[in-house]
């Protein structure tokens, strides 16, 4: 069996769910004939037709609103944002209309909002967003951020079948850079369950999306010195798999949260707080965070490299914690 | 010069020439009496709510549609049972027509456990799609794209269902209104938007919202046909809506109806509307939609004053029971605050 990229895995999940469920349809900018800015939906218009792959005006709030309305009528819309940063234009719809509906009046909103997030490709401030903190904060939403092709496919399929609004953050740095052989069959990855991306006994690194690969590289580098990092890939941020994180921290007694978000008010802050609150007695060092600085994402390669967490920064932070 | 200050009365020539006369109608006597019954019920429910508010029984604010009842009733009565309607805060009457019972509304305003939202949300912030009602959203404009989506689903599912929603003059200044109108036009979905031009957005008169006289101009920008109707003429509102709904049902795409009316109370019960010129209020008081319809029914020999009084007395007896029922019903148990955020149903491998 051939290897599949992260991007192809997402396309496969969309095609398989559309084939299996006639209520699934796609909405977004340039997703039809053009196949999307990153070509995720390439070929789907030919296969499923213009009533199921709908090109929209440049109108994020408008088409998210329409997706919410259609969802309430029994359809399963999957909305693509050209860049995840543009979700901000639909923030009110997502947070106030979609997120509160089930609680306020019992109306479910099965809906997936997906798009390319993250930096590392010199996209600068408007094209490198990591908005997980905003949406994890808002009640009623689920937030998913896969790190591998198998997870991208399996989590997206689970997201489409989930009866709630799900924000699906695809990391654009991973789209064509990582590939693997996918399992046969559905390969569903349930929402809300973390995985141990690498087992280790000295320090737990909790992370997600592209940063999982930074953590794996750092772990490989430190392994030569006999330092074993345990890497917990959250996969779903909300609902978060607290037990997987706490179980790991109880084993390693040290925790570092690695995230591509600007640090203040990040979802990483929530992860760190939960560890401090629920596993304080197991900790041999304060919970640490390695995030981006509180600046917009810069453009020029040396600036962006300085901004993003990377293997040397993670190794330095890990050493500090281990020496505490 | 302020439009509101001048008075921006009904624009169509027939109404301007003879303001007290309602549009001619070929609706049967029974159907016209049904419209009357809904109008009277709308006002009676809101009068009861005002009493409850003054007694301190209403937990939050109270928003009245006094003077605008003909719009809610005329539009909702023009829909078929399978259609979906999304009200705003001044469309209580539309909810009644869709089958929401007055006792549900009393309980909702009084935050009772048996209310449609179980005490989780306030005033008219509830819906029930089994009765074709979508819950309103306070971020004005949001319902336009959402209802465009309801209409889009009709097309994708190949079902005969028209979506209808409302927007105030203030709400047409929002980005969502414009995004939703444009999207509905591009997708050519069966959406009918009722633009209620009632002179004020909270305390802000229309001329501080826009430099155009008619909201209908905004629809034109999107290639959406719009008509302008005397919003205090229930028959005119009904007829215009019926035409727009039929057109949408037949695949003609979205339509907007601008209904000219006036908000006879403040934004909410706490607002004395002292910013409204007294002369303007008096001018519209004379055009009260319910009194006008009564005169129409009596003048045309469709009903006697006594018959109308009998209808109202019957409604009042029903409301006595509904108010008593709501007052006797308990507040929700505290633990309900925590449930129902997510729809259950884990997707497993």
XYZ file of C-alpha atoms in Angstrom:
673
model
C 0.000 0.000 0.000
C 1.350 3.428 -0.922
C 1.943 6.263 1.468
C -0.544 9.079 1.817
C 0.160 12.700 2.681
C -1.619 14.572 5.446
C -3.402 16.604 2.762
C -4.483 13.566 0.754
C -5.697 11.938 3.958
C -7.993 14.905 4.560
C -9.289 14.772 0.996
C -9.863 11.046 1.396
C -11.872 11.568 4.564
C -14.035 14.180 2.833
C -14.637 11.950 -0.199
C -15.415 8.886 1.896
C -17.849 10.707 4.155
C -19.556 12.375 1.190
C -19.912 9.006 -0.541
C -21.313 7.396 2.602
C -23.685 10.184 3.649
C -25.679 12.232 1.131
C -26.265 14.989 3.698
C -22.544 15.862 3.798
C -21.690 18.828 1.584
C -18.841 21.300 1.289
C -18.874 25.095 1.361
C -16.005 27.495 0.926
C -14.071 29.852 -1.286
C -12.646 28.437 -4.524
C -13.165 24.850 -3.407
C -14.943 23.771 -6.607
C -13.209 23.903 -9.945
C -10.034 25.280 -8.419
C -9.960 22.603 -5.718
C -9.204 25.002 -2.863
C -6.224 27.263 -2.208
C -4.206 24.242 -1.061
C -5.990 21.772 -3.400
C -7.542 19.803 -0.538
C -10.875 19.493 -2.385
C -9.376 18.847 -5.817
C -11.522 16.437 -7.819
C -14.483 16.532 -5.435
C -16.569 18.844 -7.640
C -16.268 16.415 -10.566
C -17.191 13.531 -8.351
C -20.023 15.043 -6.308
C -21.318 17.969 -8.373
C -21.953 21.657 -7.651
C -24.778 21.075 -5.155
C -22.361 19.286 -2.814
C -19.210 21.308 -3.433
C -20.385 24.894 -3.242
C -18.161 27.841 -4.104
C -19.169 30.788 -1.952
C -18.681 34.549 -2.155
C -15.890 35.957 0.035
C -18.149 36.036 3.012
C -16.972 33.997 5.990
C -19.698 35.058 8.357
C -22.294 34.574 5.629
C -21.324 31.072 4.636
C -20.732 29.911 8.197
C -24.190 31.246 9.050
C -25.644 29.382 6.093
C -23.845 26.224 7.183
C -25.340 26.565 10.668
C -28.826 26.996 9.229
C -28.448 24.049 6.868
C -27.037 21.937 9.680
C -30.091 22.613 11.805
C -32.241 21.315 8.969
C -30.497 17.949 8.915
C -27.586 18.591 6.579
C -23.918 18.071 7.489
C -21.955 20.994 6.123
C -18.167 20.961 6.062
C -16.865 24.509 5.715
C -13.391 25.240 4.393
C -11.611 28.441 5.348
C -8.938 29.452 2.876
C -6.724 30.233 5.854
C -7.780 29.529 9.397
C -7.097 33.183 10.267
C -10.195 34.070 8.223
C -12.342 32.230 10.751
C -12.118 35.423 12.771
C -14.580 36.964 10.296
C -17.096 34.327 11.366
C -16.224 34.437 15.062
C -19.664 35.631 16.117
C -21.423 32.944 14.101
C -19.186 30.216 15.458
C -19.116 31.297 19.081
C -22.542 32.863 19.581
C -24.758 31.062 17.085
C -23.235 27.577 16.705
C -21.624 27.103 20.113
C -24.607 28.068 22.237
C -27.457 26.500 20.307
C -27.579 23.087 21.955
C -27.494 24.588 25.423
C -29.877 27.461 24.775
C -32.673 25.726 22.936
C -31.716 22.086 22.550
C -30.918 22.393 18.862
C -27.884 20.408 17.735
C -25.552 21.824 15.105
C -23.581 19.057 13.373
C -20.999 21.078 11.514
C -17.290 20.947 10.687
C -15.248 24.113 10.255
C -11.868 23.239 8.785
C -8.888 24.975 7.279
C -5.131 25.435 7.242
C -3.633 26.731 10.474
C -0.116 27.265 11.721
C 3.125 28.843 10.626
C 6.483 27.811 9.260
C 5.694 28.610 5.639
C 6.396 32.374 5.702
C 2.751 33.287 5.484
C 3.081 36.146 7.993
C 0.394 37.443 10.308
C -2.801 36.807 8.323
C -1.921 33.320 7.089
C -0.271 31.530 10.003
C -2.913 31.500 12.686
C -3.158 29.226 15.706
C -6.568 30.196 17.029
C -7.216 27.171 19.239
C -7.291 29.252 22.421
C -10.213 31.386 21.217
C -12.380 28.450 20.265
C -11.514 26.190 23.191
C -12.618 29.068 25.400
C -16.072 29.239 23.811
C -18.644 26.773 25.195
C -20.200 24.192 22.926
C -17.441 23.692 20.381
C -15.057 20.795 19.895
C -11.537 21.545 18.667
C -9.327 19.051 16.859
C -5.702 19.413 15.689
C -4.202 16.268 14.100
C -0.482 15.672 13.660
C -0.384 12.674 11.306
C -2.118 11.582 8.099
C -3.880 8.694 9.867
C -5.147 11.002 12.573
C -6.117 13.667 10.048
C -8.289 11.157 8.207
C -9.664 9.362 11.243
C -10.368 12.487 13.264
C -11.969 14.323 10.334
C -14.291 11.384 9.737
C -15.203 11.353 13.420
C -15.699 15.148 13.306
C -18.061 14.908 10.346
C -20.091 12.221 12.102
C -20.134 14.112 15.400
C -23.470 15.802 16.193
C -21.749 18.995 17.406
C -19.869 21.894 15.823
C -16.241 20.842 15.434
C -13.307 23.080 14.554
C -10.750 21.092 12.646
C -7.326 22.718 12.507
C -5.207 21.354 9.703
C -1.569 22.302 10.002
C -0.456 23.633 6.641
C 3.207 22.889 7.355
C 2.296 19.203 7.447
C 0.077 19.123 4.331
C 2.722 17.776 1.958
C 5.649 17.199 4.297
C 4.556 14.051 6.082
C 3.119 10.865 4.717
C 2.369 7.421 5.993
C 0.505 4.280 5.125
C -3.127 4.516 6.185
C -5.108 1.660 7.665
C -7.778 -0.011 5.568
C -11.412 0.620 6.415
C -12.794 3.596 8.266
C -9.822 4.266 10.516
C -11.996 6.409 12.786
C -10.066 8.139 15.535
C -12.533 9.059 18.295
C -12.577 12.698 19.390
C -11.307 13.409 22.872
C -8.604 10.750 23.083
C -4.921 11.592 23.174
C -2.162 9.263 22.051
C 1.321 8.657 23.330
C 3.391 9.624 20.304
C 6.556 8.425 22.039
C 6.923 6.731 25.390
C 9.536 8.003 27.872
C 10.106 8.334 31.580
C 11.843 11.645 32.341
C 9.587 14.414 31.116
C 6.096 14.641 29.632
C 5.743 16.946 26.642
C 2.095 17.710 25.925
C 1.556 19.039 22.432
C -0.454 18.803 19.198
C -0.355 19.383 15.443
C 3.021 20.344 13.890
C 4.680 20.697 17.276
C 4.359 16.944 17.777
C 7.039 16.568 15.117
C 9.287 19.139 16.813
C 8.857 17.182 20.037
C 9.656 13.869 18.328
C 12.837 15.334 16.815
C 13.898 16.747 20.177
C 13.172 13.420 21.844
C 15.309 11.605 19.275
C 18.168 14.039 19.892
C 17.957 13.716 23.687
C 17.629 9.933 23.590
C 21.353 9.744 22.791
C 22.060 11.280 26.216
C 19.771 8.826 27.978
C 16.997 11.438 28.404
C 13.615 9.980 27.503
C 10.825 12.414 26.694
C 7.275 11.134 26.730
C 5.235 12.882 24.077
C 1.496 13.154 24.500
C -0.216 14.188 21.274
C -3.549 15.622 22.394
C -5.190 15.241 18.943
C -8.410 16.746 20.308
C -7.981 19.847 22.452
C -11.600 20.119 23.487
C -12.778 17.887 24.998
C -9.280 17.284 26.316
C -8.137 13.834 27.364
C -7.137 14.878 30.895
C -6.541 11.322 32.024
C -3.919 10.553 29.357
C -2.027 13.727 30.283
C -2.263 13.162 34.036
C -1.296 9.495 33.751
C 1.829 10.484 31.848
C 2.731 13.218 34.341
C 2.303 10.750 37.201
C 4.871 8.533 35.474
C 7.436 11.202 34.564
C 6.824 13.778 37.316
C 7.649 16.645 34.995
C 5.551 18.417 32.393
C 6.151 20.821 29.549
C 3.417 22.104 27.276
C 4.608 22.834 23.747
C 2.396 24.986 21.548
C 2.635 27.195 18.491
C 0.231 29.755 19.995
C 1.233 33.131 21.406
C 1.653 32.324 25.066
C -0.775 34.632 26.897
C -4.245 33.148 27.141
C -3.221 30.167 25.030
C -4.762 26.732 25.212
C -1.318 25.685 26.465
C -2.036 27.794 29.546
C -5.140 25.721 30.200
C -3.224 22.458 29.832
C -0.556 23.710 32.227
C -3.194 24.842 34.725
C -4.929 21.468 34.671
C -1.677 19.646 35.302
C -0.803 22.009 38.165
C -4.277 21.657 39.637
C -4.751 17.914 39.278
C -1.235 16.477 39.499
C 0.607 18.930 41.759
C 1.587 16.187 44.152
C 3.369 14.298 41.412
C 5.424 17.197 40.103
C 9.164 17.506 40.743
C 9.310 20.817 38.866
C 6.923 23.605 37.933
C 4.879 22.997 34.807
C 6.583 24.786 31.934
C 5.355 26.188 28.647
C 7.140 26.674 25.387
C 4.951 28.799 23.144
C 5.400 31.610 20.665
C 5.989 35.133 21.923
C 3.018 37.497 22.149
C 3.651 39.081 18.772
C 1.956 38.707 15.408
C 3.585 36.012 13.261
C 6.550 37.556 11.385
C 7.365 37.014 7.717
C 11.109 36.983 7.047
C 12.745 33.550 7.562
C 15.084 34.532 10.405
C 12.250 36.351 12.180
C 9.807 33.476 11.827
C 12.470 30.996 12.932
C 13.064 33.119 16.022
C 9.332 33.194 16.655
C 8.435 29.502 16.332
C 9.320 26.857 18.885
C 11.921 24.483 17.446
C 14.115 21.588 18.509
C 16.940 23.643 20.130
C 14.427 25.754 22.098
C 12.609 22.657 23.269
C 15.822 20.901 24.258
C 16.927 23.949 26.249
C 13.582 24.137 28.027
C 13.629 20.411 28.728
C 17.097 20.623 30.224
C 15.985 23.442 32.529
C 13.105 21.343 33.783
C 15.204 18.242 34.231
C 17.800 20.232 36.197
C 15.235 21.831 38.479
C -33.287 66.508 8.315
C -34.366 63.621 10.438
C -36.688 61.208 8.689
C -38.074 60.185 12.016
C -38.791 63.786 12.917
C -40.685 64.350 9.672
C -42.660 61.195 10.012
C -41.868 58.639 7.376
C -45.352 57.271 6.818
C -46.444 54.578 4.435
C -45.159 55.354 1.005
C -47.440 53.582 -1.355
C -49.934 56.014 -2.830
C -53.120 54.234 -1.826
C -52.128 54.121 1.810
C -50.885 57.699 1.773
C -54.151 58.946 0.299
C -56.424 57.178 2.716
C -54.429 56.075 5.718
C -57.214 54.558 7.664
C -58.392 52.207 4.937
C -56.867 48.781 4.738
C -56.045 47.136 1.461
C -58.907 45.409 -0.310
C -58.697 41.687 0.225
C -60.314 38.585 -1.174
C -59.629 36.671 2.042
C -62.730 34.985 3.382
C -64.530 36.370 6.399
C -63.327 33.397 8.457
C -59.724 33.975 7.447
C -59.967 37.678 8.270
C -61.446 36.900 11.672
C -58.596 34.482 12.205
C -56.132 37.294 11.506
C -58.026 39.412 13.998
C -57.883 36.722 16.626
C -54.086 36.469 16.269
C -53.660 40.246 16.403
C -55.761 40.469 19.536
C -53.916 37.562 21.124
C -50.545 39.108 20.326
C -51.498 42.324 22.102
C -53.205 40.563 24.981
C -50.176 38.358 25.663
C -47.889 41.380 25.668
C -50.250 43.309 27.940
C -50.167 40.385 30.370
C -46.380 40.307 30.161
C -46.292 44.023 30.962
C -48.373 43.379 34.073
C -46.114 40.522 35.089
C -43.073 42.725 34.498
C -44.501 45.467 36.712
C -45.150 42.889 39.413
C -41.485 41.881 39.230
C -42.299 38.431 37.883
C -40.346 38.764 34.641
C -36.727 37.864 35.341
C -35.004 39.903 32.608
C -36.116 42.634 30.206
C -39.398 42.879 28.368
C -39.631 43.832 24.711
C -42.917 44.868 23.205
C -44.157 44.778 19.630
C -47.028 47.187 20.331
C -47.949 48.857 17.058
C -46.114 46.261 14.977
C -48.411 43.296 15.517
C -49.776 43.320 11.976
C -46.319 42.449 10.672
C -45.803 39.330 12.786
C -49.345 38.137 12.186
C -49.603 38.995 8.493
C -46.291 37.364 7.637
C -46.618 34.217 9.750
C -50.141 33.565 8.494
C -48.836 33.596 4.916
C -46.599 30.564 5.535
C -47.343 26.890 4.982
C -46.902 24.431 7.856
C -43.593 23.063 6.499
C -41.975 26.509 6.263
C -39.450 27.753 8.833
C -39.593 31.149 10.495
C -36.961 32.889 12.600
C -38.400 35.688 14.754
C -36.737 38.684 16.290
C -37.626 40.118 19.668
C -40.695 41.973 18.361
C -42.220 38.973 16.576
C -44.013 37.312 19.465
C -47.158 37.199 17.334
C -45.407 35.108 14.700
C -44.554 32.543 17.374
C -48.186 32.319 18.419
C -49.223 31.682 14.822
C -46.601 28.914 14.593
C -48.205 27.165 17.530
C -46.157 28.377 20.481
C -48.570 28.583 23.401
C -48.882 31.722 25.504
C -48.071 29.726 28.638
C -44.714 28.763 27.112
C -43.945 32.441 26.567
C -45.019 33.411 30.097
C -42.856 30.654 31.563
C -39.934 31.642 29.362
C -40.067 35.304 30.479
C -40.365 34.146 34.082
C -37.417 31.709 33.710
C -39.408 28.655 34.797
C -38.109 25.120 34.569
C -40.949 24.142 32.264
C -40.226 26.936 29.778
C -39.028 26.084 26.280
C -35.381 26.545 27.291
C -35.786 25.184 30.818
C -34.690 28.559 32.191
C -31.464 28.605 30.216
C -32.325 31.530 27.988
C -34.508 34.609 28.174
C -37.587 36.188 26.551
C -38.191 34.946 22.999
C -34.795 33.258 22.708
C -36.073 29.816 21.930
C -37.077 27.790 18.937
C -38.690 24.540 18.021
C -38.068 23.241 14.550
C -40.904 20.739 14.918
C -43.141 23.820 14.781
C -40.969 25.507 12.172
C -39.429 28.057 14.538
C -35.744 28.905 14.631
C -34.462 30.604 17.788
C -33.506 34.254 17.366
C -29.971 35.581 17.746
C -29.330 38.901 19.494
C -26.426 39.742 17.201
C -28.672 41.385 14.675
C -28.210 40.336 11.091
C -27.000 36.838 12.003
C -30.339 35.302 11.147
C -30.133 36.390 7.516
C -27.263 34.049 6.571
C -28.560 31.359 8.913
C -31.975 31.406 7.296
C -30.311 31.493 3.878
C -28.789 28.192 5.036
C -32.190 26.863 6.051
C -33.386 27.774 2.573
C -30.283 26.258 0.988
C -31.032 23.009 2.801
C -34.513 23.045 1.219
C -32.902 23.107 -2.190
C -30.285 20.447 -1.396
C -32.909 18.181 0.170
C -35.381 18.907 -2.635
C -38.119 19.724 -0.153
C -40.734 22.438 -0.420
C -39.776 24.684 2.468
C -39.478 28.458 2.468
C -37.441 30.279 5.115
C -38.701 33.592 6.478
C -37.005 35.943 8.875
C -37.075 39.539 10.056
C -34.633 42.397 10.323
C -35.094 45.866 11.786
C -33.947 49.101 10.185
C -30.952 49.130 12.538
C -30.078 45.545 11.766
C -29.701 46.297 8.069
C -26.507 48.155 8.922
C -24.741 44.967 9.978
C -22.245 43.076 7.880
C -24.189 39.873 8.393
C -27.282 41.388 6.804
C -25.284 42.238 3.701
C -23.384 38.944 3.599
C -26.574 36.997 4.064
C -28.536 38.908 1.426
C -25.730 38.555 -1.090
C -25.319 34.860 -0.364
C -29.051 34.213 -0.649
C -29.098 36.046 -3.974
C -26.080 34.202 -5.360
C -27.463 30.836 -4.292
C -31.036 31.773 -5.338
C -32.554 30.132 -2.273
C -36.162 30.408 -1.066
C -35.667 33.089 1.594
C -38.120 35.866 2.434
C -36.786 38.725 4.549
C -39.199 41.055 6.295
C -37.481 44.387 6.971
C -39.361 46.139 9.761
C -38.781 49.838 9.427
C -40.019 51.107 12.769
C -38.125 54.361 13.033
C -35.743 53.594 15.855
C -32.960 51.170 16.657
C -33.095 51.403 20.453
C -32.771 55.207 20.762
C -31.129 55.816 17.390
C -33.420 57.087 14.616
C -33.092 55.635 11.142
C -31.345 58.701 9.757
C -28.436 57.899 12.042
C -28.319 54.398 10.565
C -28.330 55.157 6.846
C -28.523 57.884 4.236
C -31.294 56.215 2.273
C -34.999 56.536 2.861
C -36.111 53.010 2.108
C -34.574 49.766 3.325
C -35.724 48.290 0.029
C -32.790 50.049 -1.644
C -30.455 47.786 0.262
C -32.020 44.684 -1.280
C -31.662 46.167 -4.745
C -27.901 46.163 -4.264
C -27.990 42.378 -4.262
C -30.434 41.858 -7.082
C -33.135 40.894 -4.604
C -36.608 42.253 -5.430
C -38.149 44.247 -2.610
C -41.588 45.728 -2.101
C -42.653 48.439 0.320
C -45.781 47.879 2.347
C -47.804 49.684 5.012
C -46.806 47.626 8.025
C -49.888 48.635 9.985
C -52.169 47.110 7.366
C -52.354 43.423 8.187
C -54.016 42.568 4.903
C -51.326 44.322 2.871
C -48.581 42.590 4.873
C -50.286 39.239 4.418
C -50.728 39.694 0.659
C -47.174 40.901 0.056
C -45.746 38.018 2.069
C -47.944 35.493 0.351
C -46.689 36.669 -3.031
C -43.038 36.571 -1.955
C -43.430 33.147 -0.374
C -45.145 31.744 -3.463
C -42.448 33.160 -5.669
C -39.713 31.652 -3.480
C -41.545 28.343 -3.376
C -41.686 28.286 -7.157
C -37.909 28.700 -7.396
C -37.892 32.470 -7.883
C -35.217 33.042 -5.238
C -35.098 35.421 -2.285
C -37.276 38.476 -1.757
C -37.479 41.284 0.752
C -40.513 43.183 1.989
C -40.000 46.506 3.700
C -42.828 47.160 6.118
C -43.181 50.743 7.323
C -44.344 50.881 10.899
C -43.548 52.473 14.227
C -42.336 51.244 17.582
C -45.003 52.452 20.014
C -43.007 51.734 23.177
C -39.373 52.051 24.110
C -36.786 49.527 23.068
C -37.722 47.603 26.184
C -39.940 48.180 29.184
C -37.185 50.015 31.060
C -36.927 52.595 28.230
C -39.528 55.412 28.381
C -38.695 56.462 24.799
C -38.531 60.126 25.825
C -36.369 60.685 22.740
C -39.392 60.108 20.482
C -41.228 63.343 19.505
C -44.742 63.304 20.978
C -46.342 64.375 17.696
C -44.772 61.453 15.877
C -46.026 59.029 18.452
C -49.524 60.523 18.291
C -49.522 60.305 14.506
C -48.818 56.595 14.680
C -51.145 55.988 17.578
C -53.946 56.936 15.168
C -52.711 54.224 12.819
C -52.813 51.450 15.405
C -52.965 48.250 13.341
C -55.501 46.493 15.535
C -57.946 49.410 15.811
C -57.681 49.910 12.049
C -58.443 46.287 11.354
C -61.405 46.403 13.711
C -62.822 49.382 11.833
C -62.234 47.548 8.551
C -64.085 44.452 9.754
C -67.002 46.441 11.107
C -67.239 48.903 8.195
C -67.301 46.095 5.654
C -69.868 44.175 7.594
C -67.527 41.250 8.275
C -68.075 41.386 12.034
C -69.941 43.422 14.610
C -68.243 45.156 17.532
C -69.939 42.608 19.791
C -68.470 39.666 17.868
C -64.992 41.142 18.119
C -65.463 41.772 21.836
C -66.532 38.159 22.261
C -63.351 36.954 20.541
C -61.197 39.107 22.819
C -63.065 37.993 25.955
C -62.485 34.353 25.000
C -58.771 34.995 24.583
C -58.590 36.730 27.942
C -60.121 33.714 29.677
C -57.514 31.441 28.055
C -54.757 33.796 29.139
C -56.024 33.811 32.730
C -55.391 30.082 32.790
C -52.025 30.356 31.056
C -50.745 33.050 33.404
C -51.911 31.078 36.443
C -50.263 27.940 35.093
C -46.968 29.763 34.487
C -47.015 31.447 37.907
C -47.571 28.093 39.579
C -44.745 26.367 37.723
C -41.389 26.033 39.495
C -38.010 27.545 38.713
C -35.512 24.995 37.344
C -33.306 22.950 39.687
C -29.806 24.449 39.947
C -28.068 21.412 38.509
C -29.680 22.041 35.145
C -27.161 24.844 34.702
C -24.539 22.280 33.795
C -26.193 19.983 31.297
C -26.905 20.112 27.610
C -23.883 21.958 26.205
C -23.134 19.130 23.778
C -25.323 16.786 21.842
C -24.413 13.305 23.130
C -23.172 10.618 20.778
C -19.505 9.624 20.678
C -18.222 8.485 17.298
C -16.172 5.361 17.823
C -14.053 3.197 15.558
